[in-house]
Structures are given as C-alpha cells and as structure tokens.
PDB file of C-alpha atoms in Angstrom:
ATOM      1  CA  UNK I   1      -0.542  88.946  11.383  1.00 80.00           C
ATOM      2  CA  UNK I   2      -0.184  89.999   7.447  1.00 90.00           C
ATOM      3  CA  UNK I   3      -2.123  89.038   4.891  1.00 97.00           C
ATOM      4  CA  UNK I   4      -0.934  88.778   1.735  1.00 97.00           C
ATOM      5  CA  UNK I   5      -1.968  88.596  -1.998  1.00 98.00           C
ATOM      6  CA  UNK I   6      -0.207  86.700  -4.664  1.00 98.00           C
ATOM      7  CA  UNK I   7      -1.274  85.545  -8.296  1.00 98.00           C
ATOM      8  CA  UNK I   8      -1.100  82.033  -8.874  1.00 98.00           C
ATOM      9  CA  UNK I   9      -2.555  81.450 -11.896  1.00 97.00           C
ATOM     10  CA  UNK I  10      -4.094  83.987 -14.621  1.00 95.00           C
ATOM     11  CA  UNK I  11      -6.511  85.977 -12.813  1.00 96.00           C
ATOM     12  CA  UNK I  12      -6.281  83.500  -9.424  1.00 97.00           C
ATOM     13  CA  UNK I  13      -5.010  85.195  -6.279  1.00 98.00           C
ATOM     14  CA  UNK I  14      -3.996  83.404  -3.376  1.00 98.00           C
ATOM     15  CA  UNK I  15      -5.063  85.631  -0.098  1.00 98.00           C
ATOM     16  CA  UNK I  16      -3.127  84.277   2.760  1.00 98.00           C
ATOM     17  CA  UNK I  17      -2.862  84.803   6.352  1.00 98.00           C
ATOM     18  CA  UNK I  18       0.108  82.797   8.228  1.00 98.00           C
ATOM     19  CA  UNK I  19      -0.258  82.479  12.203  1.00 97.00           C
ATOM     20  CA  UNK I  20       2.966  81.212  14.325  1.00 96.00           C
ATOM     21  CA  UNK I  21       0.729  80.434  16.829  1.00 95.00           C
ATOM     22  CA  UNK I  22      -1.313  77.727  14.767  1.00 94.00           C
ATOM     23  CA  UNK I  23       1.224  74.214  14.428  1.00 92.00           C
ATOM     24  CA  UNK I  24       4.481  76.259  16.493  1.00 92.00           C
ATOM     25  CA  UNK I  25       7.012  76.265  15.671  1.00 94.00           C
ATOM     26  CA  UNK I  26       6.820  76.274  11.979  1.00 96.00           C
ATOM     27  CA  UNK I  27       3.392  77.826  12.202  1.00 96.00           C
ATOM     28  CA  UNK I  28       0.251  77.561   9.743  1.00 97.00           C
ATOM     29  CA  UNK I  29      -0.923  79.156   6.648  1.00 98.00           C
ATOM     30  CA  UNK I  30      -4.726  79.985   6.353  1.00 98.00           C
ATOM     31  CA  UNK I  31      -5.313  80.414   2.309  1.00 98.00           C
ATOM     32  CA  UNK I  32      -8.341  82.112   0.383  1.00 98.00           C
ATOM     33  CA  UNK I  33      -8.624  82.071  -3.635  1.00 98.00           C
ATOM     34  CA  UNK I  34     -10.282  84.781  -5.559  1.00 98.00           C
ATOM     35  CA  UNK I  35     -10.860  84.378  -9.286  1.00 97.00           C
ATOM     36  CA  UNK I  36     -11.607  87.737 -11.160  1.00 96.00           C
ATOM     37  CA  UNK I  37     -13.841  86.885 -13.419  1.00 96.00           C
ATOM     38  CA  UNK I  38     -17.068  88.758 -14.864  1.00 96.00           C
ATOM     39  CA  UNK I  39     -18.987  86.785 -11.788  1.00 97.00           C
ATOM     40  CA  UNK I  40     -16.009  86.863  -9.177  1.00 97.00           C
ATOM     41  CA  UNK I  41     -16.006  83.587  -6.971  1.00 98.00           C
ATOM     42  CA  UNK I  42     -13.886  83.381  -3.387  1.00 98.00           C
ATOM     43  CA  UNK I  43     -13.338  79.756  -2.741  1.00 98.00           C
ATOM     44  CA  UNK I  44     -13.233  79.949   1.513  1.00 98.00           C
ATOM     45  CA  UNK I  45     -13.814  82.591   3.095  1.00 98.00           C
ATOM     46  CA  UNK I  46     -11.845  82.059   6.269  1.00 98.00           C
ATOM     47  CA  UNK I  47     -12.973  82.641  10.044  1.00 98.00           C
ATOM     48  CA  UNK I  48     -15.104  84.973  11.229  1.00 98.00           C
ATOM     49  CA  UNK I  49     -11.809  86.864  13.246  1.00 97.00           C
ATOM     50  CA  UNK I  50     -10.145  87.133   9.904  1.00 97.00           C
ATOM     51  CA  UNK I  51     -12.678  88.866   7.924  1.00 98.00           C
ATOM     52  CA  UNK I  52     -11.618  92.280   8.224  1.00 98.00           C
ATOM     53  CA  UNK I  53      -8.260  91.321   7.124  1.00 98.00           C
ATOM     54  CA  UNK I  54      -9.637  88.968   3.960  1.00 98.00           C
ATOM     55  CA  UNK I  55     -11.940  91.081   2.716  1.00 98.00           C
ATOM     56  CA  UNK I  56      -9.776  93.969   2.449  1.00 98.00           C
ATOM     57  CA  UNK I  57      -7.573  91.978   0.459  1.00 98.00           C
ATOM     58  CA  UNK I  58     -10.055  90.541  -1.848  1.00 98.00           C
ATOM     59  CA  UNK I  59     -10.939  94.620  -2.274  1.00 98.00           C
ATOM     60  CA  UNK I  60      -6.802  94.935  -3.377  1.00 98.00           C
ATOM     61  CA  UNK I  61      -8.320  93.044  -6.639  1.00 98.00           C
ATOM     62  CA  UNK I  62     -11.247  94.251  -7.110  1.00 97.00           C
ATOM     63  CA  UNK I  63     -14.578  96.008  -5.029  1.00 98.00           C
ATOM     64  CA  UNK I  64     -16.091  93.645  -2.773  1.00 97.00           C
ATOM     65  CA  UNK I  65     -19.841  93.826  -3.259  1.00 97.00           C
ATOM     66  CA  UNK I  66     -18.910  92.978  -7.045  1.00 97.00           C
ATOM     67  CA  UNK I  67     -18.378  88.975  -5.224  1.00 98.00           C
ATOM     68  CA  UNK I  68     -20.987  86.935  -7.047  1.00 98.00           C
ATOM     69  CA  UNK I  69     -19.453  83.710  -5.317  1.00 98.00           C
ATOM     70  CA  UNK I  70     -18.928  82.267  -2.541  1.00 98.00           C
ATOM     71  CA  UNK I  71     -17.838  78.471  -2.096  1.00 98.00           C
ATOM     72  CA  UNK I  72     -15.782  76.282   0.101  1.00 98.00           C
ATOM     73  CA  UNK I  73     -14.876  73.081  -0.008  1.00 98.00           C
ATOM     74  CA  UNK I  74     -16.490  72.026   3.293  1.00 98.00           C
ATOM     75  CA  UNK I  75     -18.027  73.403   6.703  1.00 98.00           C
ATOM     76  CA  UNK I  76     -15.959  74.264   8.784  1.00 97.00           C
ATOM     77  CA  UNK I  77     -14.878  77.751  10.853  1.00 97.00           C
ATOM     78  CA  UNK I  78     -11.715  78.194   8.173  1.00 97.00           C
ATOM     79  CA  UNK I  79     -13.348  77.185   5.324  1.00 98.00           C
ATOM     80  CA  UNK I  80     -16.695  79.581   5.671  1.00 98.00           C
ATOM     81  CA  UNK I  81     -16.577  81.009   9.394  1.00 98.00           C
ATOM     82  CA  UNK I  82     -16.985  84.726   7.675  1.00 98.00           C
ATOM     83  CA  UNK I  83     -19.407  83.428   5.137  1.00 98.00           C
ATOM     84  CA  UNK I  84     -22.286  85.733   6.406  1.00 98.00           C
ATOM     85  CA  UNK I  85     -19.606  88.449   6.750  1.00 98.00           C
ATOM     86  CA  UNK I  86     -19.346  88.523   3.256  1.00 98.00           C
ATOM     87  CA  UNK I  87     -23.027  87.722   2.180  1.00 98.00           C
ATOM     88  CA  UNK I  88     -23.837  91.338   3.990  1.00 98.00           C
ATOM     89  CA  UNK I  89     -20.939  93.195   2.469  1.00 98.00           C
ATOM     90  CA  UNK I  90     -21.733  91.794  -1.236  1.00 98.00           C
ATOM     91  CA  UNK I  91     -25.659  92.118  -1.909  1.00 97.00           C
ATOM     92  CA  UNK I  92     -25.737  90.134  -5.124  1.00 97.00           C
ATOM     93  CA  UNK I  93     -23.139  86.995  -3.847  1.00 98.00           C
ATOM     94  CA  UNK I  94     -24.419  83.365  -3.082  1.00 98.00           C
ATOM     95  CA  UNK I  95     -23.344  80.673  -1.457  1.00 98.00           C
ATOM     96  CA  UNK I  96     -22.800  77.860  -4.046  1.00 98.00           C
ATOM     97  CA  UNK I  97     -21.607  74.088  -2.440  1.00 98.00           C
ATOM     98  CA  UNK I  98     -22.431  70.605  -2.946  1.00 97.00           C
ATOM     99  CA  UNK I  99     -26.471  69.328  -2.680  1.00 97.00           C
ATOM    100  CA  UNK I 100     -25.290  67.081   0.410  1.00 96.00           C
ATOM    101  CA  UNK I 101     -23.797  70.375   2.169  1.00 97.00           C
ATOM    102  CA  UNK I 102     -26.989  72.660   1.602  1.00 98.00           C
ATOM    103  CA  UNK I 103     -29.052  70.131   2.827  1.00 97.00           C
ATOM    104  CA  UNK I 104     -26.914  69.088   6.193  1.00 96.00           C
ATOM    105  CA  UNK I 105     -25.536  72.659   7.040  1.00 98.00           C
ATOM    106  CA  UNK I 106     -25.992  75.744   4.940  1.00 98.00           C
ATOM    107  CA  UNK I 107     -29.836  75.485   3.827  1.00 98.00           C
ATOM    108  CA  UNK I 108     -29.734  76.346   8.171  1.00 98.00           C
ATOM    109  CA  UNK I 109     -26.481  78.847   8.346  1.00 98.00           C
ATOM    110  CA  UNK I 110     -26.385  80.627   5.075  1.00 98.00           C
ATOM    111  CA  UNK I 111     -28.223  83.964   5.803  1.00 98.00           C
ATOM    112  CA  UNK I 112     -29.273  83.607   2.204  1.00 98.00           C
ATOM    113  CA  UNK I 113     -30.308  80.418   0.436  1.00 98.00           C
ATOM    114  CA  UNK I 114     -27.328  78.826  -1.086  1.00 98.00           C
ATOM    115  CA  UNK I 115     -27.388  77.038  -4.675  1.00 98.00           C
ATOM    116  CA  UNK I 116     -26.764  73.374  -4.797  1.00 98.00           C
ATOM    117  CA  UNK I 117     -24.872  71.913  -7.394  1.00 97.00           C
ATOM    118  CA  UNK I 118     -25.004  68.576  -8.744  1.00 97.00           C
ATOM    119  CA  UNK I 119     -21.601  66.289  -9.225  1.00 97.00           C
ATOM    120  CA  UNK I 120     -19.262  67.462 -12.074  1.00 97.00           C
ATOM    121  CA  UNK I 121     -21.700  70.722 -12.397  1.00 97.00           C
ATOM    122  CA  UNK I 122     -20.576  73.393 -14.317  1.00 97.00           C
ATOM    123  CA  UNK I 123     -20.292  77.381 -12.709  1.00 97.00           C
ATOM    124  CA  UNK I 124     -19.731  79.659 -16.093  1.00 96.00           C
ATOM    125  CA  UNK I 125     -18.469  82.771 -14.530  1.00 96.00           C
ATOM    126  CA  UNK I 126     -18.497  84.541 -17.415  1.00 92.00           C
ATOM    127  CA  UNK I 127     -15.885  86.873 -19.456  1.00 76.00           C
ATOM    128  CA  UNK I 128     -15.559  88.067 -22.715  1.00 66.00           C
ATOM    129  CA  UNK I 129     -11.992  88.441 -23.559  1.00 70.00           C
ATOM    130  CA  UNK I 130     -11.372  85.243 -20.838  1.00 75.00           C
ATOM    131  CA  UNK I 131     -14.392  82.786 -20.493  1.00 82.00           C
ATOM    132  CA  UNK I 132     -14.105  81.606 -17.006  1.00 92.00           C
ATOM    133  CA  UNK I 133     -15.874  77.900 -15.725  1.00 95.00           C
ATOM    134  CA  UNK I 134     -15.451  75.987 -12.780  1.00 97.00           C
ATOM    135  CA  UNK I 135     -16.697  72.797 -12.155  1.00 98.00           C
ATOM    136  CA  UNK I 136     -17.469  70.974  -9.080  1.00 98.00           C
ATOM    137  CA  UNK I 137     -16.865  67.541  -7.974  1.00 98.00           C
ATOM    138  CA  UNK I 138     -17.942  65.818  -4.989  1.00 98.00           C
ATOM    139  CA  UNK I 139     -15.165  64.332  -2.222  1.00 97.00           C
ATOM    140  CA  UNK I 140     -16.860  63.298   0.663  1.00 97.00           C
ATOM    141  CA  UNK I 141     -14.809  61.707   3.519  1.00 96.00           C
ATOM    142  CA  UNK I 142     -11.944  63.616   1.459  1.00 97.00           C
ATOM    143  CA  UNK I 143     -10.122  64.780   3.399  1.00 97.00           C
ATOM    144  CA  UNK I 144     -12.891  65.050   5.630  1.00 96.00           C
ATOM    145  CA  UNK I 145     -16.834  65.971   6.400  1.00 96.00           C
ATOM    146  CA  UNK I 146     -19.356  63.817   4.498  1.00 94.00           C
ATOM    147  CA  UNK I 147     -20.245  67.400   2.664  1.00 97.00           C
ATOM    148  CA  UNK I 148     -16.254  67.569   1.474  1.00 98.00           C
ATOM    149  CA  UNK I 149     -15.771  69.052  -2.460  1.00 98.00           C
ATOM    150  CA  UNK I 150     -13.486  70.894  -5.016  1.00 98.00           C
ATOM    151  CA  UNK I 151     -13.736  72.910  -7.610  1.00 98.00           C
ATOM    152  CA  UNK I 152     -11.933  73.087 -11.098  1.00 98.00           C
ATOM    153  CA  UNK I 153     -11.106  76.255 -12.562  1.00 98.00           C
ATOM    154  CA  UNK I 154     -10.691  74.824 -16.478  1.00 96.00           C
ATOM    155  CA  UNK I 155      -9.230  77.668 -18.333  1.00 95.00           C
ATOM    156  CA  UNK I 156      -6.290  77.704 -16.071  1.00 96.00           C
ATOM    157  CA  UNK I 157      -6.499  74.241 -14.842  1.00 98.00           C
ATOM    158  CA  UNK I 158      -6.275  75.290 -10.939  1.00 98.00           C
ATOM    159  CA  UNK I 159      -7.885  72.460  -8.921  1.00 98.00           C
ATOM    160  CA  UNK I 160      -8.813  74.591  -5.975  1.00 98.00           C
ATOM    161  CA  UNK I 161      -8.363  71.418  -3.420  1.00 97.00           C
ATOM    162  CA  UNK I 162      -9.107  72.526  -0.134  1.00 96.00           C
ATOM    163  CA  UNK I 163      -7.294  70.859   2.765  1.00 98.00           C
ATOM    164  CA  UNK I 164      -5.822  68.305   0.188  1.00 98.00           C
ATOM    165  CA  UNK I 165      -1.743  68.645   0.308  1.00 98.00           C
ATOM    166  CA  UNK I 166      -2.198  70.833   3.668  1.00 98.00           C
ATOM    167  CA  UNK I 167       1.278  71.260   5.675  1.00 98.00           C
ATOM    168  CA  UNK I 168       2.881  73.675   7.924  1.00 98.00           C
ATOM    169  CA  UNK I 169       5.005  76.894   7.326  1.00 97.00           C
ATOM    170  CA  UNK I 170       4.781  79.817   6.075  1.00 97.00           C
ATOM    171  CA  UNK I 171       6.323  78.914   2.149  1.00 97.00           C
ATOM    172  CA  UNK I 172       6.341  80.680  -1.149  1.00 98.00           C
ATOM    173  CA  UNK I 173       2.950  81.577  -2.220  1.00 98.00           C
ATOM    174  CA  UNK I 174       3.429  78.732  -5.435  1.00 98.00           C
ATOM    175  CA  UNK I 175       6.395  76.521  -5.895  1.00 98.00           C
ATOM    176  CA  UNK I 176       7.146  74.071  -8.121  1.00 97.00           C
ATOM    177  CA  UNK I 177       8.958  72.101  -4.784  1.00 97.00           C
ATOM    178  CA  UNK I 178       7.629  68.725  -4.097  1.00 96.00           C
ATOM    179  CA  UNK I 179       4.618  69.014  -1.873  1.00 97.00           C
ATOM    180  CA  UNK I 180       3.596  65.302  -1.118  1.00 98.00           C
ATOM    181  CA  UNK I 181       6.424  64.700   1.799  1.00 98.00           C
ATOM    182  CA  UNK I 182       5.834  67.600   3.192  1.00 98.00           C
ATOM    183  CA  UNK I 183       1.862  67.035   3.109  1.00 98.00           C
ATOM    184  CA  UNK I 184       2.453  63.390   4.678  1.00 98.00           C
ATOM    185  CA  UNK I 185       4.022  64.589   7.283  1.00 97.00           C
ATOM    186  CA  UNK I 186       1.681  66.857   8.768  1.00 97.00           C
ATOM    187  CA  UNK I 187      -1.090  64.240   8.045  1.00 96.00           C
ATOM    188  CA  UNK I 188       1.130  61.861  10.786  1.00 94.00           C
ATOM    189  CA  UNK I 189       0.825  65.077  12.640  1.00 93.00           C
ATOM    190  CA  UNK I 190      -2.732  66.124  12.312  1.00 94.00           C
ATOM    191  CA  UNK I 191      -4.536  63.178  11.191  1.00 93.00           C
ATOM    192  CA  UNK I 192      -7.307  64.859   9.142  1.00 94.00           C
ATOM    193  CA  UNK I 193      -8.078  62.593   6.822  1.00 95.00           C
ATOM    194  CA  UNK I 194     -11.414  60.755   7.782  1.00 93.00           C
ATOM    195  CA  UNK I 195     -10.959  57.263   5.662  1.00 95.00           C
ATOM    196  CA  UNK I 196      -8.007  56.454   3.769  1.00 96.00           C
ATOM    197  CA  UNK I 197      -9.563  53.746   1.352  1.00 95.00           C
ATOM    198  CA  UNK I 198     -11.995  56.965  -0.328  1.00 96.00           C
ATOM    199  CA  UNK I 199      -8.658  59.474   0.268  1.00 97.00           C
ATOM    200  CA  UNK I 200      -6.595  56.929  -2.364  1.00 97.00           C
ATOM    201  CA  UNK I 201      -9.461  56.593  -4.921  1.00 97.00           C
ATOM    202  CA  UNK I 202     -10.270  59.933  -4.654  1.00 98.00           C
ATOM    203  CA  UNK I 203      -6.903  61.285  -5.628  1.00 98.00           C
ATOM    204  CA  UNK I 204      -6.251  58.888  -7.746  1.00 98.00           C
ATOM    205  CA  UNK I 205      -9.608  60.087  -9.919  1.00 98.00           C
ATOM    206  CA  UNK I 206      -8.608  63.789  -8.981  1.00 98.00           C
ATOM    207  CA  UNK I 207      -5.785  63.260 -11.164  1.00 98.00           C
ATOM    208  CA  UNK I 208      -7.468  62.909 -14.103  1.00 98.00           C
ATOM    209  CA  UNK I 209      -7.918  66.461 -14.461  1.00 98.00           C
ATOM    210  CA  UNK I 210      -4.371  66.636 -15.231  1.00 98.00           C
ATOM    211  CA  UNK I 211      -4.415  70.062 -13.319  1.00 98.00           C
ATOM    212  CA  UNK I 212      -1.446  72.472 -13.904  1.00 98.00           C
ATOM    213  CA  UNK I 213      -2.274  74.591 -10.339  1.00 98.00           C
ATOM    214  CA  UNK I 214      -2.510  72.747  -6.880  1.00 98.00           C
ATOM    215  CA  UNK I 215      -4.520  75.270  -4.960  1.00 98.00           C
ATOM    216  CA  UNK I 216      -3.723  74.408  -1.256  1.00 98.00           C
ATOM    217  CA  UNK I 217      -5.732  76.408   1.460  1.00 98.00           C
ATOM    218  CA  UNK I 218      -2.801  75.123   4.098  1.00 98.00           C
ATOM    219  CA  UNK I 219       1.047  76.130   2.739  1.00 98.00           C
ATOM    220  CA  UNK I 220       2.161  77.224  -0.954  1.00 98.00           C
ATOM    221  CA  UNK I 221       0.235  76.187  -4.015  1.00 98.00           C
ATOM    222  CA  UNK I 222       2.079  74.282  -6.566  1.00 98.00           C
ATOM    223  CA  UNK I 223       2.143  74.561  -9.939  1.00 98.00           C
ATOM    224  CA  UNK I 224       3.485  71.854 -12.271  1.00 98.00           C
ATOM    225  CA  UNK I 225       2.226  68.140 -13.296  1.00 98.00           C
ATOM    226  CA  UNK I 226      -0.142  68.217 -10.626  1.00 98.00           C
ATOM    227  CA  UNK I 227      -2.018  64.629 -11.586  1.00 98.00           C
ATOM    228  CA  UNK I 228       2.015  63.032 -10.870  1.00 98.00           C
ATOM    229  CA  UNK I 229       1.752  64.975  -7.686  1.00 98.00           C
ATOM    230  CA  UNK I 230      -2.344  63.574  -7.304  1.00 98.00           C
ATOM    231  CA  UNK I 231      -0.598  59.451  -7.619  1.00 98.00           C
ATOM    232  CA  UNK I 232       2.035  60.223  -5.622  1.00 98.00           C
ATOM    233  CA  UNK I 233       0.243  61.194  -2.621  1.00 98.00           C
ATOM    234  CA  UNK I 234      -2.569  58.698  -2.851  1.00 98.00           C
ATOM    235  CA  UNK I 235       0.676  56.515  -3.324  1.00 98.00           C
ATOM    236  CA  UNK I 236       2.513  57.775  -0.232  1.00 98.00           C
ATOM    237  CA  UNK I 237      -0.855  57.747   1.869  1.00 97.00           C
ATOM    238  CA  UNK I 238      -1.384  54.022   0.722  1.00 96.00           C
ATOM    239  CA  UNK I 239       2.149  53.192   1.817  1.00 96.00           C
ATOM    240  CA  UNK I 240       2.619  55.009   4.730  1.00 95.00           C
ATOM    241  CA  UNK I 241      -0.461  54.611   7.080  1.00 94.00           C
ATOM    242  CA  UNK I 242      -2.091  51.612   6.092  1.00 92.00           C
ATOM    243  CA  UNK I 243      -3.935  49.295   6.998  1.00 90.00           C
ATOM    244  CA  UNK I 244      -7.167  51.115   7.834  1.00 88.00           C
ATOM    245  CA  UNK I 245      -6.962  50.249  10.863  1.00 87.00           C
ATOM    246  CA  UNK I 246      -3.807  51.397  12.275  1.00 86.00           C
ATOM    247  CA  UNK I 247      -4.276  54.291  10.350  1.00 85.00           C
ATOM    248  CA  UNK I 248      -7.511  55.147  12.200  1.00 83.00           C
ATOM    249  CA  UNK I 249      -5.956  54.694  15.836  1.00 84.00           C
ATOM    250  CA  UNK I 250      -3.457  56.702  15.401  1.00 83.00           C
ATOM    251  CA  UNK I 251      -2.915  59.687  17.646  1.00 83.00           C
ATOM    252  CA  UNK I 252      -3.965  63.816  16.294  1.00 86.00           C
ATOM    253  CA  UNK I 253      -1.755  66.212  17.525  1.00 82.00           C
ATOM    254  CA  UNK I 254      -5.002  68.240  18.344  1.00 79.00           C
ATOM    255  CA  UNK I 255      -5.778  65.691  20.783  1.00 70.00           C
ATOM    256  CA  UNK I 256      -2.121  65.511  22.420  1.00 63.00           C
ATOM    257  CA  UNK I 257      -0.134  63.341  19.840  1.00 53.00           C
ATOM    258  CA  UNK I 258       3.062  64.475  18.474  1.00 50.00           C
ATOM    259  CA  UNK I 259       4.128  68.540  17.739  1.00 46.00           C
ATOM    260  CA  UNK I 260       4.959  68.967  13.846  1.00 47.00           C
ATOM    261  CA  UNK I 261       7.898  69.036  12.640  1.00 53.00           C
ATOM    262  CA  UNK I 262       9.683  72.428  11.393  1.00 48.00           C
TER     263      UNK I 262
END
C-alpha cells in the first residue's frame, strides 16, 4: 500500500490510501482531507491500521501536533478508527462533530471531550493572508448513521462530503469526469445508503452551496459545477432504485450480493 498526497483545492490535500483487496478487482480508495490553515482541521482520520501511514502524510504538509481539528463525517472504523491515534500525537487537537454524534458515540470514545456543533455552525480556522471557515451541516440517514454530517470549506467552496459520490478504483486524485454513474453503480453494489427519500432531499439542499470541490473520501474528488453534479445524483438515485421499498430489499455485496464492476 502507498499513500499519497495531492492538492485539491487551495491549501486542501487529499491523503489517500488505495487497497486492491477492498471491492477486487477494481479495488477501493480510502481518502483523508487536511486543510492548512492557522487551526489545521483533518476531516477522517482513517482506521486505526492506517495511522502510521496517514499521519506521516499529514506531517508531508505540515507538523502533526500543530492539528487543531479533527472531524468526520460519521462513526465509523474509516471515518475516525485512528481518532485517538491522533488525539495523543497532537496535544492541542479536538474532536469537533455534530451534537447528535457526541451525545450517541464520541462523548464515550473520544479520549478527550469533543465539541458539538450546532446545524449550519460556523468553525473559523483562522489565517491572516487566507481566512479559512468551515461550516457544518447535519445529514443524518445520509448516506448513513443517524449521526451522518459534512462540512463546507467556504473560501474554496470544497464540500468535504464523506461517503457521498463513493465508487471503486483507484482514479485521479480530482477530475472534472462525471462522477454520478460511476457513484450509482457502486451504490447497486454496496447499498450504503440507509433511506433514499432523506438521500434525494438531502442532495438536492446540498446543492445549494453551489460547491466548486466534491471532496469524496471513496475515489477522485471532482471539481467543477458540483450543485449540477448534487441534482443529478439525487436525480439518478430517484430514478434508479425507487420505490423505497425495492430499494431497501435489495441485496449488499457485503452480505453476498453482486461483485462491483471494474
């Protein structure tokens, strides 16, 4: 395994790790996003087995006690497995998420006591030359955990969305490529998305941002109109596994349904 570090957007690097062995044979990416910022913030931290490979990319950018944040968009082994990894190696970081997700999970796992934020909350991260801000919005049942969020990084207008847009191989670390087929596709595959009714308004709303930077934690990022790319998935989700229903029965390939495609 490699991991790698790429700039997405000013000051945003994408730290990936791709593993053939996750999704064969087109294999999975597992992404990380560090903004450099006067108050650094890593948005996931991955698992616990990657953490000597992640944080010695996040130190590539810059020393890794200077972390001030660390957020995810839910609970879950890829999205904060190393979280106390990095909460010993960086004295003065925090674990910043959602009210719901303090009070359900981390208020219990965070070795330190994490700060809640409220709905469309605002992180200033500081800067002088470049003021960065991200705000916070909560997603729950999107794509999935009642504790789900994102953030918005508004100078650069990166939605850092989590598992949103997540599909298999190992891809450029941005594109400008149409993502939504791609992401449909390995949602027939992996079937991660807990209710499809809150998955439609949610994106929908999501695209109101008008973000510039799709920051995907599973394949390339994509930067372009990102709210067309917002309608068009809710759009192709709508369409393509509804009703409810049906959509709910169907098969995961974690639980034996079909392989992905390459």
């Amino acid at each position: 395994m490699e991991t790698r570090v790429d700039e997405i957007a000013d000051g945003i690097y994408r730290i990936s790790t791709f593993i053939p062995e996750v999704a064969p044979p087109a294999g999975f990416t597992f992404n990380q996003f560090l903004i450099d910022a006067e108050q650094p913030l890593l948005f996931h931290t991955g698992m616990r087995a990657l953490f000597p490979m992640v944080s010695a990319a996040v130190g590539r950018v810059l020393p890794l006690e200077r972390l001030r944040w660390l957020t995810f968009g839910h609970v879950e082994a890829d999205e904060c497995g190393a979280m106390n990894d990095f909460l010993a190696a960086a004295p003065y970081a925090e674990v910043a998420h959602g009210l719901q997700g303090c009070l359900v999970s981390l208020n219990d796992l965070a070795d330190r006591p994490p700060r809640p934020m409220a709905h469309g909350e605002l992180l200033d991260l500081g800067g002088k030359q470049v003021r960065r801000r991200v705000r916070h919005f909560n997603t729950p049942h999107v794509p999935h955990n009642w504790e789900a969020r994102v953030l918005y990084e508004e100078t650069t207008g990166t939605l850092l969305c989590g598992d949103l847009f997540t599909h298999v191989g190992n891809g450029p670390p941005v594109t400008g490529d149409d993502l939504v087929e791609p992401a449909l596709e390995a949602e027939a595959v992996f079937r991660q998305t807990s209710c499809l009714t809150a998955a439609v308004q949610t994106l929908h709303t999501l695209a109101g941002l008008a973000p510039k930077t799709l920051a995907v934690m599973h394949g390339s990022s994509f930067h372009g109109d990102g709210a067309a790319a917002l309608h068009a998935l809710a759009d192709g989700m709508q369409a393509r596994f509804s009703p409810e229903p049906e959509f709910a029965a169907r098969p995961s390939a974690l639980a034996g349904g079909a392989a992905p495609r390459t």
